[in-house]
Each structure stands twice: as structure tokens, then as C-alpha cells.
Amino acid sequence: MRVHLLGLRQTLPRYPMRTPLACLVSALAALALASACGGDDDGAPTPLTPAASLTYHRDVRPIVEANCVGCHSPEGGAFSMQYDPAEWQNGAPSWAGSAAAAVASGAMPPWMPDEACRPLKGSRRLAPEQVQAFIDWRAGGFQPGDEASYVARSVPLPAGNDDAPPTFEATPEAAYQPDASQPDDYRCFLLPFEFAEETYVQGSNVVPGVRSIVHHVLLYLVPPTEVARTLERDQAEPGLGYTCFGGPGAGSTNVGGWVPGSVPQRLPEDSAIVVPAGARIVMQVHYNVHAQPPGEPLPADLTKAALWAMPAGRRPTHRVEVLPLAHLGLSIAANDPRSVQERVFTMPMDGEIVSATAHMHLRGTKIRARLEPAGAAPACLLDIPQWDFDWQQAYALPDDAYVPVKAGDKVRLTCEYDNSKENQPVINGKQEEPRPIAWGEGTLDEMCLMYVSVRAPFEAAPQRCGGFAACASACPAGSGKCFVDCSIDSGGQCPSCLLSGVARCAPAHCPLEGLALQQCLRDCGGGIECLMGPCADESDAFFGCMAPHVASGACDADVGACGARPADAAP
């Protein structure tokens, strides 16, 4: 496993997973995806001087301040590189050698996408002359130079960003003590954000309380119709929050989150995620309990979430839909050093892609998404050629380079994994044996997931299942698997919207099949991996039974908002 230790990549056992030196810029810093952790500088070249005379203050410090201290600061997620006179009293500080080596090797600043795919905002790559400055400074013995020679480099924030405080900021009502009896503790906390009127969210930031055990955090919008049920679920379970392995149980619209390497997120200035009046926000935190060293007690966590919204009275010109494209049918064979998994999704709406976020777990090696528009040449959307779990983030497209899409266009998602014996996780000092791996919520399972953020005109109605109708019309009679596959391939919010709606409609039409599936899911532990694996037969029977009722319109009260009725049965 490649991990970052004092800025160096080293080969270590893949597990236990300690949260890395993640770039987490303060919420009062740049809200754009072009983070202070090495965003674009002002373009001024670093003057090259002979190695012997190159100094920290004149030649290196301006690069560090402009590109590194967003992460490497007392408030960041890594050791501090901010200038501290006390560190220089006895020569160069301890980080100088490792920082220079990491920059020279290209390991730092971290920037994972292949820029040959397409231009992206906020690249953290240093210019060749800046890399050479670190090399020459090291060759000259890390000379400090004259502090008076330091000239700060201007790093203007992208348009529309400022240091305004968040509109909403909250934590759970108390710190949560993760459950040490399970390797992966998924906990949901209903945050005290109140939306008295329709609100337009443009930015988000999540700050994990204990990064060593927080695997990821997701913020979900709970629609007004689901708030009461979510409150009941929260109150029915003892302790803080409620268990939510597999999902929060209400709503699927993502409004923010955190994974290792994340930076604060910011949407285009004229665009926003629409939060209806009366909605709530639930924060799902995945605690990777195995990451805690054996014998050490689990610390209590208090993760903080913040949202930035448009001022009252303003409305966006565009709404943003975050579409999760998830290849749930993963099948990675034991001992396979190069397992390639691929799935094609149908875009459910017209609009413009403004950002993309890739996600896999520990055995992932590559992930890429390719747009395949109808009647046009395929185009690379995002390519991470060397996946590193330690560095994940949303990648924003430049304002003048959004990617237009039409409902029906395809997105091909390809993920590669190394499941060889040499690449197995180490738990409590013992390396695991290779085993078949499928999609799963646990850290030791895998995912193949791409979030695609699409903006459309504000007045356009959201399309949740745009590609489902044509797909489902071609399904064999009684094939529940085809029904589920069509919802997944349609991408976006289709699976959550459609499958939960079908479940609400089921008692009047397929009660026995519904009870059988419900019991199997309960025994399995819930989650989509149960639906696709141990409960596949029950799932096939249930959705095969329900498919004609959906087609006839009998379930429109429950699934009408999904746009899910096959075309040949439309009124």
C-alpha cells in the first residue's frame, strides 16, 4: 500500500488503515475545489539561482506558502511547514529533507488525475522550475538565507470565493463512541440544521473529529416527507444517532462529504443544490474500527459539518444534481492481480457536468470514467491511473469547460483491482488470505463508484430515472434482476427513488414476496450488497412480481416522481 509518511511514499502493509496526511483546508479558507493545499499559484516563475546560493526565504518559502501550508499547517491535516523562527535556530527544520525528497519524486503536492484526460480546476502540480528549486536547495545544504528576502506570492481565490463564515455549522449533540465490537461502524446523526424556506446550498465542508478512524463522511438531504420517519428511527435506537450500514434510510441526495484527501467543496457561482423547506440533513459517518491499533481504546469522535447557502432573496440560475454511478455487481476473484470491472450507466438528464468524484477502497489500483454521447466520439471524463485511498476529492471542471450531456448518453465506468496474495490487508499483525470480493460498505470490501455533478437550468424538473423506461420495457417478464439492473444502469437517484417506492407499493400486490425479501435482508444485515448477493433470489422474485404493477401505473403514487413507468405503458 502506498501511504504518506512525512510526505514520502513508502511500501507498508495495507492495514490497519491510519487516516493519512489528508489535505483539509480550514472552512474559512478557499471554498473552491482549487484548495489552498497547493492550488494554482500566480504563475510567476521561481527565479533559479546556483544551488549553493539558493535559500529558503528567497526561493523556497514563497513556493511553500503558496502551495503547501494549506495542508501543512497547525490547522491542516499534516505536519506544519509554516515558517517558525524557533525551528531554524539549529539549522534547517526536520521536515526539510523529507519535503524536498517528496517534491523531487513527484509525490508532493498530491494530485492524482491524469491531466491528459481533460483540464481540471485547482491542480496542485508544481511547475518544473519550482521542483528544481527544492532540488537545488537540498543540494546547497538547506540554507535559510535572509528573512528580509522573502516576498509573499499572491494566490488569488477563484471568482465567487471568499472567507465568509458558513451559513449552517453543526456537530452531533455529543461526541460518539464507536462500537468496538464490529470492524465497520456506520452511524447516522440527524443534524440540527433547520430549513424554514427553500435553500440553495453552494458549498460544504466536513471536518472529522478523529481522522485515524473516520473512513468517510456523507451528508444526505432528508426530504420533508421522510423527516418524521427518520426522527422515529433515531429515537428508537438507544444512544447517539442510529445504525445506518448501507445508507441513511431516507433520501439519497448528497450535499457534501469527506474522504481522505478532501478539500472544501464549492459549486459554480450561479448554481446550487436545492434544499426544500422543511428538509433536514443527516450525517453518515463510517468508522473504520480496525484502524485503531490493537489494545488502544477507541477515541470518541465529534465530526463537524458546514454548509454555505445563497443569501436570502437570491435564486440560482442552475440547479445541481449529484448522480452516484455505482457498479454494485463487483466480482473480484481471489488471487487476481489485475481484476478489471466495468459498467455502463445511462445519464438521466440533460445538463452540464461540472465535477466528478471517484471512490474505491484498499485494493483499487485504477479508476476512470468515459463519456459516450449518442452520435459523438467518446471522451475521457476522469482518469485516476494510480489510485491512492489516501488522496480523494471532487475534481471540478473549469468554468469554460463544462461537459454537455443529454439524457440517454452513456458513462462507462472502469475500475481495476489488485487482489493478489501480496496485496492483502494486515489485521492485528496477520496478513489476510486472498478471498473473492464483492461490492460492500465495509473497508475490507470494495467499491467502484463515481459521483458526477450535473447542473441544469433551475426551472428544469429533476430527472431521477431518465434511462429506466426504455431499459425496463425490454426486460423479460418476471425478471426482477433485469428490473433492478435497469434502475442501477440509469444512474443518479434512480435506484434509491425507485426501489424504495416499489417497496412502499408492494403490500397491496406482492406481500409474500416482499416479506421473504424483507426477512432475508434482515438476516443478512441490510445494504445493497445483500440485495445483490445472499438475497439475490428473493430480490429477483420480489421485483419480478412488482414489475408489471409498476408498468401498469398501479404504483404511480409511490414511484411517480421517479419517472419510472416503461414507455409502452405510459398514458
JSON list of N, CA and C in Angstrom, two decimals, residues 101-147:
[
{"chain": "A", "resi": 101, "resn": "ALA", "atom": "N", "xyz": [12.64, 15.68, -0.80]},
{"chain": "A", "resi": 101, "resn": "ALA", "atom": "CA", "xyz": [12.61, 14.38, -1.48]},
{"chain": "A", "resi": 101, "resn": "ALA", "atom": "C", "xyz": [11.24, 14.09, -2.07]},
{"chain": "A", "resi": 102, "resn": "ALA", "atom": "N", "xyz": [10.18, 14.42, -1.33]},
{"chain": "A", "resi": 102, "resn": "ALA", "atom": "CA", "xyz": [8.82, 14.16, -1.82]},
{"chain": "A", "resi": 102, "resn": "ALA", "atom": "C", "xyz": [8.49, 15.01, -3.04]},
{"chain": "A", "resi": 103, "resn": "VAL", "atom": "N", "xyz": [8.91, 16.27, -3.02]},
{"chain": "A", "resi": 103, "resn": "VAL", "atom": "CA", "xyz": [8.67, 17.14, -4.17]},
{"chain": "A", "resi": 103, "resn": "VAL", "atom": "C", "xyz": [9.47, 16.65, -5.37]},
{"chain": "A", "resi": 104, "resn": "ALA", "atom": "N", "xyz": [10.73, 16.28, -5.15]},
{"chain": "A", "resi": 104, "resn": "ALA", "atom": "CA", "xyz": [11.57, 15.82, -6.25]},
{"chain": "A", "resi": 104, "resn": "ALA", "atom": "C", "xyz": [11.01, 14.56, -6.89]},
{"chain": "A", "resi": 105, "resn": "SER", "atom": "N", "xyz": [10.39, 13.67, -6.08]},
{"chain": "A", "resi": 105, "resn": "SER", "atom": "CA", "xyz": [9.85, 12.42, -6.61]},
{"chain": "A", "resi": 105, "resn": "SER", "atom": "C", "xyz": [8.50, 12.59, -7.28]},
{"chain": "A", "resi": 106, "resn": "GLY", "atom": "N", "xyz": [7.86, 13.74, -7.07]},
{"chain": "A", "resi": 106, "resn": "GLY", "atom": "CA", "xyz": [6.52, 13.96, -7.60]},
{"chain": "A", "resi": 106, "resn": "GLY", "atom": "C", "xyz": [5.41, 13.51, -6.68]},
{"chain": "A", "resi": 107, "resn": "ALA", "atom": "N", "xyz": [5.78, 12.97, -5.50]},
{"chain": "A", "resi": 107, "resn": "ALA", "atom": "CA", "xyz": [4.76, 12.51, -4.56]},
{"chain": "A", "resi": 107, "resn": "ALA", "atom": "C", "xyz": [4.00, 13.66, -3.94]},
{"chain": "A", "resi": 108, "resn": "MET", "atom": "N", "xyz": [4.63, 14.82, -3.83]},
{"chain": "A", "resi": 108, "resn": "MET", "atom": "CA", "xyz": [4.00, 16.00, -3.25]},
{"chain": "A", "resi": 108, "resn": "MET", "atom": "C", "xyz": [4.22, 17.20, -4.18]},
{"chain": "A", "resi": 109, "resn": "PRO", "atom": "N", "xyz": [3.28, 18.11, -4.22]},
{"chain": "A", "resi": 109, "resn": "PRO", "atom": "CA", "xyz": [1.94, 18.03, -3.64]},
{"chain": "A", "resi": 109, "resn": "PRO", "atom": "C", "xyz": [1.11, 16.96, -4.36]},
{"chain": "A", "resi": 110, "resn": "PRO", "atom": "N", "xyz": [0.21, 16.31, -3.65]},
{"chain": "A", "resi": 110, "resn": "PRO", "atom": "CA", "xyz": [-0.55, 15.20, -4.25]},
{"chain": "A", "resi": 110, "resn": "PRO", "atom": "C", "xyz": [-1.57, 15.68, -5.26]},
{"chain": "A", "resi": 111, "resn": "TRP", "atom": "N", "xyz": [-1.55, 15.10, -6.43]},
{"chain": "A", "resi": 111, "resn": "TRP", "atom": "CA", "xyz": [-2.54, 15.40, -7.46]},
{"chain": "A", "resi": 111, "resn": "TRP", "atom": "C", "xyz": [-2.70, 14.14, -8.31]},
{"chain": "A", "resi": 112, "resn": "MET", "atom": "N", "xyz": [-3.82, 13.45, -8.16]},
{"chain": "A", "resi": 112, "resn": "MET", "atom": "CA", "xyz": [-3.96, 12.10, -8.68]},
{"chain": "A", "resi": 112, "resn": "MET", "atom": "C", "xyz": [-4.44, 12.00, -10.13]},
{"chain": "A", "resi": 113, "resn": "PRO", "atom": "N", "xyz": [-5.24, 12.93, -10.67]},
{"chain": "A", "resi": 113, "resn": "PRO", "atom": "CA", "xyz": [-5.79, 12.72, -12.01]},
{"chain": "A", "resi": 113, "resn": "PRO", "atom": "C", "xyz": [-4.71, 12.81, -13.10]},
{"chain": "A", "resi": 114, "resn": "ASP", "atom": "N", "xyz": [-4.96, 12.08, -14.19]},
{"chain": "A", "resi": 114, "resn": "ASP", "atom": "CA", "xyz": [-4.16, 12.21, -15.40]},
{"chain": "A", "resi": 114, "resn": "ASP", "atom": "C", "xyz": [-4.65, 13.45, -16.13]},
{"chain": "A", "resi": 115, "resn": "GLU", "atom": "N", "xyz": [-3.81, 14.46, -16.22]},
{"chain": "A", "resi": 115, "resn": "GLU", "atom": "CA", "xyz": [-4.25, 15.73, -16.82]},
{"chain": "A", "resi": 115, "resn": "GLU", "atom": "C", "xyz": [-4.38, 15.64, -18.33]},
{"chain": "A", "resi": 116, "resn": "ALA", "atom": "N", "xyz": [-3.94, 14.51, -18.92]},
{"chain": "A", "resi": 116, "resn": "ALA", "atom": "CA", "xyz": [-4.16, 14.32, -20.35]},
{"chain": "A", "resi": 116, "resn": "ALA", "atom": "C", "xyz": [-5.62, 13.99, -20.63]},
{"chain": "A", "resi": 117, "resn": "CYS", "atom": "N", "xyz": [-6.36, 13.60, -19.58]},
{"chain": "A", "resi": 117, "resn": "CYS", "atom": "CA", "xyz": [-7.79, 13.27, -19.74]},
{"chain": "A", "resi": 117, "resn": "CYS", "atom": "C", "xyz": [-8.57, 14.51, -20.11]},
{"chain": "A", "resi": 118, "resn": "ARG", "atom": "N", "xyz": [-8.51, 15.52, -19.26]},
{"chain": "A", "resi": 118, "resn": "ARG", "atom": "CA", "xyz": [-9.17, 16.80, -19.52]},
{"chain": "A", "resi": 118, "resn": "ARG", "atom": "C", "xyz": [-8.69, 17.81, -18.48]},
{"chain": "A", "resi": 119, "resn": "PRO", "atom": "N", "xyz": [-8.78, 19.11, -18.78]},
{"chain": "A", "resi": 119, "resn": "PRO", "atom": "CA", "xyz": [-8.37, 20.12, -17.81]},
{"chain": "A", "resi": 119, "resn": "PRO", "atom": "C", "xyz": [-9.27, 20.11, -16.58]},
{"chain": "A", "resi": 120, "resn": "LEU", "atom": "N", "xyz": [-8.65, 20.36, -15.41]},
{"chain": "A", "resi": 120, "resn": "LEU", "atom": "CA", "xyz": [-9.38, 20.39, -14.15]},
{"chain": "A", "resi": 120, "resn": "LEU", "atom": "C", "xyz": [-8.96, 21.62, -13.37]},
{"chain": "A", "resi": 121, "resn": "LYS", "atom": "N", "xyz": [-9.85, 22.08, -12.52]},
{"chain": "A", "resi": 121, "resn": "LYS", "atom": "CA", "xyz": [-9.52, 23.20, -11.64]},
{"chain": "A", "resi": 121, "resn": "LYS", "atom": "C", "xyz": [-8.58, 22.77, -10.53]},
{"chain": "A", "resi": 122, "resn": "GLY", "atom": "N", "xyz": [-7.76, 23.73, -10.08]},
{"chain": "A", "resi": 122, "resn": "GLY", "atom": "CA", "xyz": [-7.05, 23.55, -8.82]},
{"chain": "A", "resi": 122, "resn": "GLY", "atom": "C", "xyz": [-5.92, 22.55, -8.83]},
{"chain": "A", "resi": 123, "resn": "SER", "atom": "N", "xyz": [-5.27, 22.34, -9.97]},
{"chain": "A", "resi": 123, "resn": "SER", "atom": "CA", "xyz": [-4.17, 21.39, -10.00]},
{"chain": "A", "resi": 123, "resn": "SER", "atom": "C", "xyz": [-3.10, 21.79, -8.99]},
{"chain": "A", "resi": 124, "resn": "ARG", "atom": "N", "xyz": [-2.61, 20.81, -8.23]},
{"chain": "A", "resi": 124, "resn": "ARG", "atom": "CA", "xyz": [-1.58, 21.08, -7.24]},
{"chain": "A", "resi": 124, "resn": "ARG", "atom": "C", "xyz": [-0.17, 20.78, -7.76]},
{"chain": "A", "resi": 125, "resn": "ARG", "atom": "N", "xyz": [-0.06, 20.44, -9.03]},
{"chain": "A", "resi": 125, "resn": "ARG", "atom": "CA", "xyz": [1.26, 20.13, -9.56]},
{"chain": "A", "resi": 125, "resn": "ARG", "atom": "C", "xyz": [2.13, 21.38, -9.59]},
{"chain": "A", "resi": 126, "resn": "LEU", "atom": "N", "xyz": [3.37, 21.23, -9.20]},
{"chain": "A", "resi": 126, "resn": "LEU", "atom": "CA", "xyz": [4.32, 22.34, -9.25]},
{"chain": "A", "resi": 126, "resn": "LEU", "atom": "C", "xyz": [4.93, 22.44, -10.64]},
{"chain": "A", "resi": 127, "resn": "ALA", "atom": "N", "xyz": [5.29, 23.65, -11.01]},
{"chain": "A", "resi": 127, "resn": "ALA", "atom": "CA", "xyz": [6.00, 23.87, -12.27]},
{"chain": "A", "resi": 127, "resn": "ALA", "atom": "C", "xyz": [7.40, 23.26, -12.18]},
{"chain": "A", "resi": 128, "resn": "PRO", "atom": "N", "xyz": [7.99, 22.87, -13.31]},
{"chain": "A", "resi": 128, "resn": "PRO", "atom": "CA", "xyz": [9.33, 22.26, -13.27]},
{"chain": "A", "resi": 128, "resn": "PRO", "atom": "C", "xyz": [10.36, 23.10, -12.54]},
{"chain": "A", "resi": 129, "resn": "GLU", "atom": "N", "xyz": [10.29, 24.43, -12.72]},
{"chain": "A", "resi": 129, "resn": "GLU", "atom": "CA", "xyz": [11.28, 25.28, -12.06]},
{"chain": "A", "resi": 129, "resn": "GLU", "atom": "C", "xyz": [11.08, 25.32, -10.54]},
{"chain": "A", "resi": 130, "resn": "GLN", "atom": "N", "xyz": [9.82, 25.11, -10.09]},
{"chain": "A", "resi": 130, "resn": "GLN", "atom": "CA", "xyz": [9.57, 25.06, -8.66]},
{"chain": "A", "resi": 130, "resn": "GLN", "atom": "C", "xyz": [10.11, 23.76, -8.05]},
{"chain": "A", "resi": 131, "resn": "VAL", "atom": "N", "xyz": [9.94, 22.66, -8.76]},
{"chain": "A", "resi": 131, "resn": "VAL", "atom": "CA", "xyz": [10.52, 21.39, -8.31]},
{"chain": "A", "resi": 131, "resn": "VAL", "atom": "C", "xyz": [12.04, 21.50, -8.24]},
{"chain": "A", "resi": 132, "resn": "GLN", "atom": "N", "xyz": [12.63, 22.12, -9.26]},
{"chain": "A", "resi": 132, "resn": "GLN", "atom": "CA", "xyz": [14.08, 22.26, -9.30]},
{"chain": "A", "resi": 132, "resn": "GLN", "atom": "C", "xyz": [14.58, 23.12, -8.15]},
{"chain": "A", "resi": 133, "resn": "ALA", "atom": "N", "xyz": [13.77, 24.08, -7.71]},
{"chain": "A", "resi": 133, "resn": "ALA", "atom": "CA", "xyz": [14.17, 24.91, -6.59]},
{"chain": "A", "resi": 133, "resn": "ALA", "atom": "C", "xyz": [14.37, 24.08, -5.33]},
{"chain": "A", "resi": 134, "resn": "PHE", "atom": "N", "xyz": [13.48, 23.12, -5.08]},
{"chain": "A", "resi": 134, "resn": "PHE", "atom": "CA", "xyz": [13.64, 22.23, -3.92]},
{"chain": "A", "resi": 134, "resn": "PHE", "atom": "C", "xyz": [14.90, 21.37, -4.07]},
{"chain": "A", "resi": 135, "resn": "ILE", "atom": "N", "xyz": [15.13, 20.88, -5.28]},
{"chain": "A", "resi": 135, "resn": "ILE", "atom": "CA", "xyz": [16.30, 20.03, -5.52]},
{"chain": "A", "resi": 135, "resn": "ILE", "atom": "C", "xyz": [17.58, 20.81, -5.28]},
{"chain": "A", "resi": 136, "resn": "ASP", "atom": "N", "xyz": [17.63, 22.03, -5.81]},
{"chain": "A", "resi": 136, "resn": "ASP", "atom": "CA", "xyz": [18.84, 22.85, -5.65]},
{"chain": "A", "resi": 136, "resn": "ASP", "atom": "C", "xyz": [19.02, 23.31, -4.21]},
{"chain": "A", "resi": 137, "resn": "TRP", "atom": "N", "xyz": [17.93, 23.59, -3.53]},
{"chain": "A", "resi": 137, "resn": "TRP", "atom": "CA", "xyz": [18.02, 23.99, -2.11]},
{"chain": "A", "resi": 137, "resn": "TRP", "atom": "C", "xyz": [18.60, 22.85, -1.29]},
{"chain": "A", "resi": 138, "resn": "ARG", "atom": "N", "xyz": [18.18, 21.62, -1.57]},
{"chain": "A", "resi": 138, "resn": "ARG", "atom": "CA", "xyz": [18.74, 20.46, -0.88]},
{"chain": "A", "resi": 138, "resn": "ARG", "atom": "C", "xyz": [20.22, 20.30, -1.21]},
{"chain": "A", "resi": 139, "resn": "ALA", "atom": "N", "xyz": [20.57, 20.47, -2.49]},
{"chain": "A", "resi": 139, "resn": "ALA", "atom": "CA", "xyz": [21.97, 20.30, -2.90]},
{"chain": "A", "resi": 139, "resn": "ALA", "atom": "C", "xyz": [22.88, 21.33, -2.24]},
{"chain": "A", "resi": 140, "resn": "GLY", "atom": "N", "xyz": [22.32, 22.50, -1.95]},
{"chain": "A", "resi": 140, "resn": "GLY", "atom": "CA", "xyz": [23.11, 23.56, -1.33]},
{"chain": "A", "resi": 140, "resn": "GLY", "atom": "C", "xyz": [23.13, 23.50, 0.18]},
{"chain": "A", "resi": 141, "resn": "GLY", "atom": "N", "xyz": [22.54, 22.45, 0.78]},
{"chain": "A", "resi": 141, "resn": "GLY", "atom": "CA", "xyz": [22.61, 22.29, 2.22]},
{"chain": "A", "resi": 141, "resn": "GLY", "atom": "C", "xyz": [21.49, 22.95, 2.99]},
{"chain": "A", "resi": 142, "resn": "PHE", "atom": "N", "xyz": [20.34, 23.20, 2.35]},
{"chain": "A", "resi": 142, "resn": "PHE", "atom": "CA", "xyz": [19.17, 23.77, 3.02]},
{"chain": "A", "resi": 142, "resn": "PHE", "atom": "C", "xyz": [19.49, 25.10, 3.70]},
{"chain": "A", "resi": 143, "resn": "GLN", "atom": "N", "xyz": [20.11, 26.02, 2.95]},
{"chain": "A", "resi": 143, "resn": "GLN", "atom": "CA", "xyz": [20.46, 27.32, 3.52]},
{"chain": "A", "resi": 143, "resn": "GLN", "atom": "C", "xyz": [19.21, 28.14, 3.81]},
{"chain": "A", "resi": 144, "resn": "PRO", "atom": "N", "xyz": [19.15, 28.79, 5.00]},
{"chain": "A", "resi": 144, "resn": "PRO", "atom": "CA", "xyz": [17.96, 29.58, 5.34]},
{"chain": "A", "resi": 144, "resn": "PRO", "atom": "C", "xyz": [17.92, 30.91, 4.60]},
{"chain": "A", "resi": 145, "resn": "GLY", "atom": "N", "xyz": [19.06, 31.59, 4.46]},
{"chain": "A", "resi": 145, "resn": "GLY", "atom": "CA", "xyz": [19.09, 32.89, 3.83]},
{"chain": "A", "resi": 145, "resn": "GLY", "atom": "C", "xyz": [18.57, 33.99, 4.74]},
{"chain": "A", "resi": 146, "resn": "ASP", "atom": "N", "xyz": [18.37, 35.15, 4.16]},
{"chain": "A", "resi": 146, "resn": "ASP", "atom": "CA", "xyz": [17.94, 36.34, 4.89]},
{"chain": "A", "resi": 146, "resn": "ASP", "atom": "C", "xyz": [16.41, 36.41, 4.90]},
{"chain": "A", "resi": 147, "resn": "GLU", "atom": "N", "xyz": [15.82, 36.48, 6.09]},
{"chain": "A", "resi": 147, "resn": "GLU", "atom": "CA", "xyz": [14.36, 36.54, 6.18]},
{"chain": "A", "resi": 147, "resn": "GLU", "atom": "C", "xyz": [13.79, 37.73, 5.44]}
]
